[in-house]
Structure formats: C-alpha cells, structure tokens
Short mmCIF file of C-alpha atoms in Angstrom, two decimals:
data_model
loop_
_atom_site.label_atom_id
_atom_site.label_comp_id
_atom_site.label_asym_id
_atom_site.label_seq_id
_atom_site.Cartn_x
_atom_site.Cartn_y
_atom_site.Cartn_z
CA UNK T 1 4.50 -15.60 22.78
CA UNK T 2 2.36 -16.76 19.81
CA UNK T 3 -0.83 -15.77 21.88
CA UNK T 4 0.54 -12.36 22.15
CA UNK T 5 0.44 -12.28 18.45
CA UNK T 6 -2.69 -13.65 17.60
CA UNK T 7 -4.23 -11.07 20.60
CA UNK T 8 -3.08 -8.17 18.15
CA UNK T 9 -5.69 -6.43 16.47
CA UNK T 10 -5.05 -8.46 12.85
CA UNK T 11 -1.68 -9.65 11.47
CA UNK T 12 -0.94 -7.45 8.00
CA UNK T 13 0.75 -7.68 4.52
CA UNK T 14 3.57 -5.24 6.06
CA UNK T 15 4.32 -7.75 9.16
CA UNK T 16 3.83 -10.60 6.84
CA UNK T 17 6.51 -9.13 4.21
CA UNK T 18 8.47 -8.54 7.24
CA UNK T 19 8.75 -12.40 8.08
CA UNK T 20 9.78 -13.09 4.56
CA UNK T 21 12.09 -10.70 4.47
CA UNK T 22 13.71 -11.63 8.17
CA UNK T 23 11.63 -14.00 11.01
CA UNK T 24 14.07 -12.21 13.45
CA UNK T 25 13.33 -8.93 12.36
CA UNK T 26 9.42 -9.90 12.49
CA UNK T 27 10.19 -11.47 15.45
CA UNK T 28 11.63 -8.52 17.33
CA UNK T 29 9.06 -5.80 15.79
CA UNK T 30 5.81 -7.94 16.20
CA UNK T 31 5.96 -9.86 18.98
CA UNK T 32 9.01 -8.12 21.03
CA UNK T 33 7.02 -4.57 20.13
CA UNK T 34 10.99 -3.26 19.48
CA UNK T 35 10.03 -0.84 16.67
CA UNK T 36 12.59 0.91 14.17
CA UNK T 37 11.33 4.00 12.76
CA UNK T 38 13.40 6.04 15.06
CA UNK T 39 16.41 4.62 14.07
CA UNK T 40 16.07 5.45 10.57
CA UNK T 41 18.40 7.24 8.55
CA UNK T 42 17.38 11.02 7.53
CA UNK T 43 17.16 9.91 3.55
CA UNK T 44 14.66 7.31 4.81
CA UNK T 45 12.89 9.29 6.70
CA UNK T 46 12.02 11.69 4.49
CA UNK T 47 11.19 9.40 1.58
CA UNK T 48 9.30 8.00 4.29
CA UNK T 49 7.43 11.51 5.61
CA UNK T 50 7.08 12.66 1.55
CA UNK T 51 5.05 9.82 0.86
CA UNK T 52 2.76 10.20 3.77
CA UNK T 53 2.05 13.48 2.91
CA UNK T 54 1.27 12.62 -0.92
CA UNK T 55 -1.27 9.86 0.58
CA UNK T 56 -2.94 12.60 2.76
CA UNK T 57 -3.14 15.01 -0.05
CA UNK T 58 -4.64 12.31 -2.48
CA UNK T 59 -6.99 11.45 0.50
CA UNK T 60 -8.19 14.83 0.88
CA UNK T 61 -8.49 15.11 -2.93
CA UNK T 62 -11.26 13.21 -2.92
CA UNK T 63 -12.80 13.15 0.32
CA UNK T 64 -16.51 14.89 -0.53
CA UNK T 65 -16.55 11.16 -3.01
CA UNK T 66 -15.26 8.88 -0.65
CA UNK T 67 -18.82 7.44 0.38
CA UNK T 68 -18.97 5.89 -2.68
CA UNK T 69 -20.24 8.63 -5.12
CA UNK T 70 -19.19 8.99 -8.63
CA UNK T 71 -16.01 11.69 -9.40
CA UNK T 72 -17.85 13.65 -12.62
CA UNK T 73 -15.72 15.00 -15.07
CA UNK T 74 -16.09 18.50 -14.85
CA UNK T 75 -14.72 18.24 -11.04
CA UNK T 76 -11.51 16.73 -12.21
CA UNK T 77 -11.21 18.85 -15.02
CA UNK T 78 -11.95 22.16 -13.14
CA UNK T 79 -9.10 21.66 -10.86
CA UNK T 80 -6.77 21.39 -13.73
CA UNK T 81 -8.04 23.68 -15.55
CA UNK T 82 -7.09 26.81 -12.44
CA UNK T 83 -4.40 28.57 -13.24
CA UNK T 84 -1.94 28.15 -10.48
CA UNK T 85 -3.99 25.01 -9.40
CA UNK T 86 -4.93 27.13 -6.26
CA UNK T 87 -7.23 24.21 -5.02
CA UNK T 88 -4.71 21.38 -5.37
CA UNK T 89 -1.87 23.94 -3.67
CA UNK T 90 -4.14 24.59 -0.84
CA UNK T 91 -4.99 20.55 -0.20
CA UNK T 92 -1.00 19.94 -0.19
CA UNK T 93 -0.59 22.94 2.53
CA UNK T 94 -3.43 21.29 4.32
CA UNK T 95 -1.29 17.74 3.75
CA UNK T 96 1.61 18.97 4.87
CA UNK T 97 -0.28 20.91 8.24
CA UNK T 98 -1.05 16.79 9.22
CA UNK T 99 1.79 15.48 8.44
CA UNK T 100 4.96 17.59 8.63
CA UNK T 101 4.19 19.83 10.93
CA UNK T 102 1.52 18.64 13.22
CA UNK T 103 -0.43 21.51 12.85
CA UNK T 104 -4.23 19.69 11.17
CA UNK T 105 -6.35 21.20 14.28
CA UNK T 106 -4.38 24.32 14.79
CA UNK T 107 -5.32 28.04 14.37
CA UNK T 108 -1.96 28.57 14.09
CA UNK T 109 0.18 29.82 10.20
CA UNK T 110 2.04 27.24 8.35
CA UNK T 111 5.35 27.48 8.93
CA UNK T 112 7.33 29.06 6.08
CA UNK T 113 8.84 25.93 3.92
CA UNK T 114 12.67 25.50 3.95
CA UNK T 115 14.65 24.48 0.51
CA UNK T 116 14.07 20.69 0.50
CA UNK T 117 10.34 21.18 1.28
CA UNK T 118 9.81 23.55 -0.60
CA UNK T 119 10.95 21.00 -3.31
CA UNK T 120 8.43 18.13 -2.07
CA UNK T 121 5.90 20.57 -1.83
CA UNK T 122 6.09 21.31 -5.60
CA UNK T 123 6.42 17.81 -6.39
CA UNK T 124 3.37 16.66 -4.21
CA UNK T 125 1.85 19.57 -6.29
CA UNK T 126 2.68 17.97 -9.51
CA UNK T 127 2.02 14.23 -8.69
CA UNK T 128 -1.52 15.53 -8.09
CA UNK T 129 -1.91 16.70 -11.33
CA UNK T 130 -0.71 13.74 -12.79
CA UNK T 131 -2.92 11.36 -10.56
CA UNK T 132 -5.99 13.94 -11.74
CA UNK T 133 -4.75 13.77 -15.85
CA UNK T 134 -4.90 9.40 -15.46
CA UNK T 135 -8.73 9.71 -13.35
CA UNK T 136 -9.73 11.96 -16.01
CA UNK T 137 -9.07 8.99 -18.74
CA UNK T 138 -10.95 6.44 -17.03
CA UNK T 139 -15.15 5.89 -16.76
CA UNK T 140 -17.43 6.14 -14.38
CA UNK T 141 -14.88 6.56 -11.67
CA UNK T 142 -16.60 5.67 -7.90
CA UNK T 143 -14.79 6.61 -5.19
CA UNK T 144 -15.56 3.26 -2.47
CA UNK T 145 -12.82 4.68 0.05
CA UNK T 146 -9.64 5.69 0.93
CA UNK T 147 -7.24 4.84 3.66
CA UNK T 148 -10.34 1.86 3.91
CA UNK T 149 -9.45 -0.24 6.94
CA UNK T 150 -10.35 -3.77 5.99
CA UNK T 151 -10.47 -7.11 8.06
CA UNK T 152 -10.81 -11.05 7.50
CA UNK T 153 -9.67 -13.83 8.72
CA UNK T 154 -8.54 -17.05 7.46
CA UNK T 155 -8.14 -20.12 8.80
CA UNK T 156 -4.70 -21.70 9.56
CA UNK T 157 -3.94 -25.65 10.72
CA UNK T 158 -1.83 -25.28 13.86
CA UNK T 159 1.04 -27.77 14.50
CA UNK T 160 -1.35 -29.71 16.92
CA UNK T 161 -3.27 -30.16 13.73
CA UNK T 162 -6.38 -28.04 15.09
CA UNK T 163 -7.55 -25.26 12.70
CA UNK T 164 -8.33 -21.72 14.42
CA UNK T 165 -9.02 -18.32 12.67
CA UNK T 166 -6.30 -15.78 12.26
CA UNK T 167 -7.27 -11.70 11.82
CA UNK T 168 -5.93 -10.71 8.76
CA UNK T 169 -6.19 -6.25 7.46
CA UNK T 170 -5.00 -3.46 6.68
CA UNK T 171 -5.75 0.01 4.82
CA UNK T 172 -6.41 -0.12 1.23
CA UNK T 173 -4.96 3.41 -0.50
CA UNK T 174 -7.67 3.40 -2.50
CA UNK T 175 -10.21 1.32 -2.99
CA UNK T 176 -12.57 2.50 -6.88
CA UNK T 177 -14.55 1.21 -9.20
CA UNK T 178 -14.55 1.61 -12.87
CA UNK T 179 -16.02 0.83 -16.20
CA UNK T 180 -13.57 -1.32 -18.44
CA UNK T 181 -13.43 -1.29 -22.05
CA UNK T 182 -15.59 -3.99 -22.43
CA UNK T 183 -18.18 -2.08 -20.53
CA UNK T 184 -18.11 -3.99 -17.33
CA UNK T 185 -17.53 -2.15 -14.09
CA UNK T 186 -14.52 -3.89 -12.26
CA UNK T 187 -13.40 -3.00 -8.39
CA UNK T 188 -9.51 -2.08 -8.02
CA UNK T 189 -7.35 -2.50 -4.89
CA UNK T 190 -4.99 0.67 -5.71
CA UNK T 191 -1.76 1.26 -3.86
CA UNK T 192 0.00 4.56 -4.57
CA UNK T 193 3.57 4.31 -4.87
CA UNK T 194 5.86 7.67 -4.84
CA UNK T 195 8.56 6.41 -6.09
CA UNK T 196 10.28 5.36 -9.33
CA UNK T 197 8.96 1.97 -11.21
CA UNK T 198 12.73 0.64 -12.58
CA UNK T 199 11.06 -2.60 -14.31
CA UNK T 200 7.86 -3.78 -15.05
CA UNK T 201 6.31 -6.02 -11.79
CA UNK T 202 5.28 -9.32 -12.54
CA UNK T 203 5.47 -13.25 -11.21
CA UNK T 204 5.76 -15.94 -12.88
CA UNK T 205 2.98 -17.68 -10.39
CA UNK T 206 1.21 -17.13 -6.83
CA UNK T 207 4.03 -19.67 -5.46
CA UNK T 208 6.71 -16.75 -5.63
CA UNK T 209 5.15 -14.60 -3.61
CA UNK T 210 5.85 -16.68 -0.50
CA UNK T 211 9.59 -17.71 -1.38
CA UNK T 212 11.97 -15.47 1.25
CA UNK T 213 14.07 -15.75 -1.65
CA UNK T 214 12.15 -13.82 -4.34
CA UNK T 215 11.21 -10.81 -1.46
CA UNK T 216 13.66 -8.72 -4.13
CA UNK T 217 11.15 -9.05 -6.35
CA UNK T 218 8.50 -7.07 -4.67
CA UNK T 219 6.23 -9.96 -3.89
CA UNK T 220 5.47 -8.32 -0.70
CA UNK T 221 3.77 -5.88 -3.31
CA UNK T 222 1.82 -8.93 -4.47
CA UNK T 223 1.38 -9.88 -1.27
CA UNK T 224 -0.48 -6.77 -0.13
CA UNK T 225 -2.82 -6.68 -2.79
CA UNK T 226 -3.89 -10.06 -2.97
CA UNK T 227 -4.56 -10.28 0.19
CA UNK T 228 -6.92 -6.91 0.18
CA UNK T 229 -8.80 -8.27 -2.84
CA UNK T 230 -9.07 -11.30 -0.90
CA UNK T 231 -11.14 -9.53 2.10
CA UNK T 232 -12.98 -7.25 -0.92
CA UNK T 233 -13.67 -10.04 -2.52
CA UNK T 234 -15.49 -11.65 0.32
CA UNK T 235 -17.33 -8.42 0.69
CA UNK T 236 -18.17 -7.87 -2.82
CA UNK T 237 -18.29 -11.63 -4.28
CA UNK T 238 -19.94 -10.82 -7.46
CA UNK T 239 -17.30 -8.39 -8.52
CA UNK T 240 -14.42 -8.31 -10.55
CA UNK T 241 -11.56 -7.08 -8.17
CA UNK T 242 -8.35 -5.93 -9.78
CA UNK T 243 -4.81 -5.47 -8.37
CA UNK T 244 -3.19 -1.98 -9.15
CA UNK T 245 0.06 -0.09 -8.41
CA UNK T 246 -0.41 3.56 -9.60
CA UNK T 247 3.02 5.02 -9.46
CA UNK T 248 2.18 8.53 -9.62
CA UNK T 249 5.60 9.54 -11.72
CA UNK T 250 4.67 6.99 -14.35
CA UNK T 251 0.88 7.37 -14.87
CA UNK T 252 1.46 9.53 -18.26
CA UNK T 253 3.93 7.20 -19.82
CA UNK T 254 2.98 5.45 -23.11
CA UNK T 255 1.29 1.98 -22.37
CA UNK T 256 1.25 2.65 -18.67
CA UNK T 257 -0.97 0.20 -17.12
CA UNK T 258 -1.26 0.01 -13.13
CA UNK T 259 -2.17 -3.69 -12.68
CA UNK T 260 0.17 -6.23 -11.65
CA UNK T 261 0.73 -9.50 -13.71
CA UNK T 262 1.41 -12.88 -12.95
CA UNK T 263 2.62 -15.02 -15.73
CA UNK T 264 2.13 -12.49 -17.71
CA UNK T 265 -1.51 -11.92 -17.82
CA UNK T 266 -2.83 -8.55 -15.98
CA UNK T 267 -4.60 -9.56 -13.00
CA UNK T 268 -8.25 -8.52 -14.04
CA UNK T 269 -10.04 -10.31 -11.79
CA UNK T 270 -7.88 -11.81 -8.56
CA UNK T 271 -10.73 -14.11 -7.87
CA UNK T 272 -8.80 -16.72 -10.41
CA UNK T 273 -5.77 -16.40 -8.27
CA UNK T 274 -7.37 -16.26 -4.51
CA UNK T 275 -7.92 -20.10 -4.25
CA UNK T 276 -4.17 -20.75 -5.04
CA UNK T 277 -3.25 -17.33 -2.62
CA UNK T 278 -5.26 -18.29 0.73
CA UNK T 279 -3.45 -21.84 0.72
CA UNK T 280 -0.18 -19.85 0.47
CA UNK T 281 -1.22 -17.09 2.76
CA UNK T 282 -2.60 -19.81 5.30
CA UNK T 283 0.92 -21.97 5.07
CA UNK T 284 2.88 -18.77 5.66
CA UNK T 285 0.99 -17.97 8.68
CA UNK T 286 1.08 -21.49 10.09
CA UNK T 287 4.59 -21.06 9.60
CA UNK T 288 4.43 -18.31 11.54
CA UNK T 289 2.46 -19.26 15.09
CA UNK T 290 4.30 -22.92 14.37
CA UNK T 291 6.61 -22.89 17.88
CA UNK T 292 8.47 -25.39 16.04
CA UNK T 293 10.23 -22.95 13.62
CA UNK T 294 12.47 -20.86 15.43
CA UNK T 295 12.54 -16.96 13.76
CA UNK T 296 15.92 -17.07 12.35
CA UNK T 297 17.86 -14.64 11.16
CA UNK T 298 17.65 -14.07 7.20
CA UNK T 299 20.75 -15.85 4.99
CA UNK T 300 21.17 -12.68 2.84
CA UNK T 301 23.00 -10.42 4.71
CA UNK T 302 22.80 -7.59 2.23
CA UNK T 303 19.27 -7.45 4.15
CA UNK T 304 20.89 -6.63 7.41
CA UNK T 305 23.04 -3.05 5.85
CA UNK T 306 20.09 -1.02 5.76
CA UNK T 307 18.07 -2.74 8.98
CA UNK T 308 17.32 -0.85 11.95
CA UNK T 309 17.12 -3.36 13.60
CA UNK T 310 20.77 -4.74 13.16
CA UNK T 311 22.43 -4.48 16.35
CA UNK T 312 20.02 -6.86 18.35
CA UNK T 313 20.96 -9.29 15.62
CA UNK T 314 24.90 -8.72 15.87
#
C-alpha cells in the first residue's frame, strides 16, 4: 500500500494538506485513487472552474516573458492603457476556450456566454487589470515561470529506522523575481488566490503548520509555499526566496502586502525558516508511509459536511 504511494510521481502540498485535514480522506484519494471532483456540488464547482480559468488567463498574460525575460513597463502599461482592454478581453476568451469549453485547438466560434458567465467573464476581465495595476508598482519584474512544475525530495526515517528519499512537487503559479526597496533582487513563490482574504494570514511559528488542529488556519497555505521555496531554494541557493499570496481582489487595498508572516515578521527570505520546515515536512511524511498509524478518520466532524468523500466514511 505504502509502495503504491511512494511509486507516484511525487507526493504534493495538496495531498499533504489533505492528510492533515483527514488521513481517511488522504487515504481513500491517494492511495485508494477514489477521487471527488465529480461529486462536487455546482457552487464548488464553479468557484472551482472560475479560478482555473483566471490562472490560464494570467498564464497567457505573460507567456512571451515566461523564459525568464524582464516584463518592461510600457508592455504593462499599454494594455491598460486600450480602451476596452481589447488585448486582456481577447486572452480571457482564449482562457475560457481551454477551460470552459474545451475548445483551445478548435477552429470552431466561442460559444455565446450565458448570464453567470458572462459575469465571471467580466470579473476575470477585471482581476486582470488589477493583477497588471500591482506588476506595474513593482521593479525589474522577471518572469522565471508559470504553472513551473517543480520536484525534490527529502529524506524521511522509516519506522524500521532506515532513511529513504521521498519525491516531493508541484506547480508554482508563479514563480518572479524582483528588486526590493533596499535594492536587492529577491525570488517570490506566488500563489494566486480568487477569492476573498477575510483576515490577515499569519503563524505564530513553523510548528503550526503541521498541527491537524490549526488546518482552519490555512497552514496548508503555508504549507504549499514553504515547501516550493524549499525546492527553489535548492535550485537557486544564493537567493532570497519569498512566500506570497496575491489575492487578486485585494492587490489595490491600502497596505496590501502579498507575503505571508510567521510570528509576525513577513517571510522575506524562507531560507531562515526551511531548516525548522524540512524536519516538520520530513515527520509528517514519516507519519505518513509509518504502517503503524492507521489513517483515521478526522475528530472534527464539521470537516465531513462539505466532503465528497463522506459516504465511504459513514
């Protein structure tokens, strides 16, 4: 069972948060392959779908920079300045060709948009500009990749006491470079988020992120990008790596900032958190392939209302 695990092409911060959040739900998604997305409720599902397609569209964005070239100025300002923002409207049509409607290699017309996509195309339209208005305020912006695959490994003790390598990846958002205010130019992990930021996200130490108990929280947000800057870091040792969550709806707000915090402090530079991070991260996956913890079901129940999974469980 464990082998089957270990065989899969790396283990990532989504399956991870999935543990935390439920071993049995992990349990019957990552090993059991039993996947929910169709089960799903419509609401998700769309939330779901719109924020695909906003990932696409920012994708496509900036795909002519995405070999690492620098985004100048005048680009970004150029497509703000059209009236109508005929570029950015075209890139969403093309966004929503992938993703809604299957249509990306096709000769054939977009389909004409009903109501409720007609208000997510507008919106996708407008989260655009914003993203665009916050890359305009920053310098020297570098483009490194987007929808980056990334892989490591790390190694784990196993309950034999033998140590093997486990795969560890995933696909950074976006993955830039910039030039701070003290004129140093600093890496950033970004992860897009679509949705609405209710309170500002920070931990009050690395530890939190791998309580089941503080999932709530949004360490699994933590989790992700920790884990990325972990792999960049390896990559790019001599380089300050940041951890940011650009929620679009927010990026114009007074004193925005897109970096997470622990204790506080912004995390600048993650590689003052990574030593404390891979012995959590390595713990939590020895937890994991350990035969001698069972995957249980999660105590909070509250869990279980909106999992698709519930009726294996029940």
């Amino acid at each position: 069972m464990i082998k089957k695990l270990l065989d899969k092409k790396y283990l990532s911060p989504s399956a991870l948060g999935k543990y935390l959040r439920c071993p049995m739900s992990f349990y019957y998604t990552y090993i059991e392959d039993i996947r929910d997305s169709d089960n799903s409720d419509e609401e998700e599902m769309d939330t779901r779908r719109f924020g695909t397609i906003f990932h696409t569209a920012a994708e496509m964005l900036y795909s002519d920079f995405a070999d690492g070239l620098i985004v100048p100025h005048d680009y970004i300002q150029s497509l703000l300045n059209e009236k109508g923002h005929p570029t950015i409207r075209r890139i969403v049509e093309r966004a929503f060709r992938k993703d809604l409607f299957n249509l990306e290699n096709s000769q054939r017309p977009t389909p004409k948009l009903g109501g409720l996509q007609v208000i997510n195309f507008e919106m996708v339209v407008t989260f655009l500009i914003k993203l665009l208005r916050y890359d305009l305020t920053l310098t020297r912006l570098q483009i490194c990749g987007l929808e980056k695959e990334v892989r490591g490994t790390i190694p784990v003790t196993t309950a034999d006491g033998n140590t093997i390598d486990v795969r560890i990846g995933g696909s950074i958002d976006r993955l830039d470079a910039v030039t701070d205010i003290e004129g140093k130019r600093r890496l950033r992990v970004i992860d897009y988020k679509t949705g609405r930021l209710t309170r500002r996200l920070n931990l009050s130490g690395i530890d939190d992120i791998f309580l089941p108990e503080k999932i709530g929280a949004h360490t699994d947000y933590f989790l992700q990008a920790l884990l990325y800057a972990m792999i960049v870091s390896e990559e790019s040792p001599s380089s300050p790596v940041s951890c940011a969550l650009l929620y679009v709806q927010h990026v114009g707000d007074d004193n925005y900032s897109p970096l997470l915090s622990i204790n506080n402090e912004e995390i600048t530079d993650a590689h003052d958190y990574l030593p404390e991070f891979r012995k959590g991260l390595s713990q939590l996956i020895g937890d994991i392939i350990n035969t001698n913890i069972p995957f249980t079901q999660t105590p909070d129940t509250a869990r279980c209302q909106n999992c698709a999974l519930h009726d294996f469980c029940h």
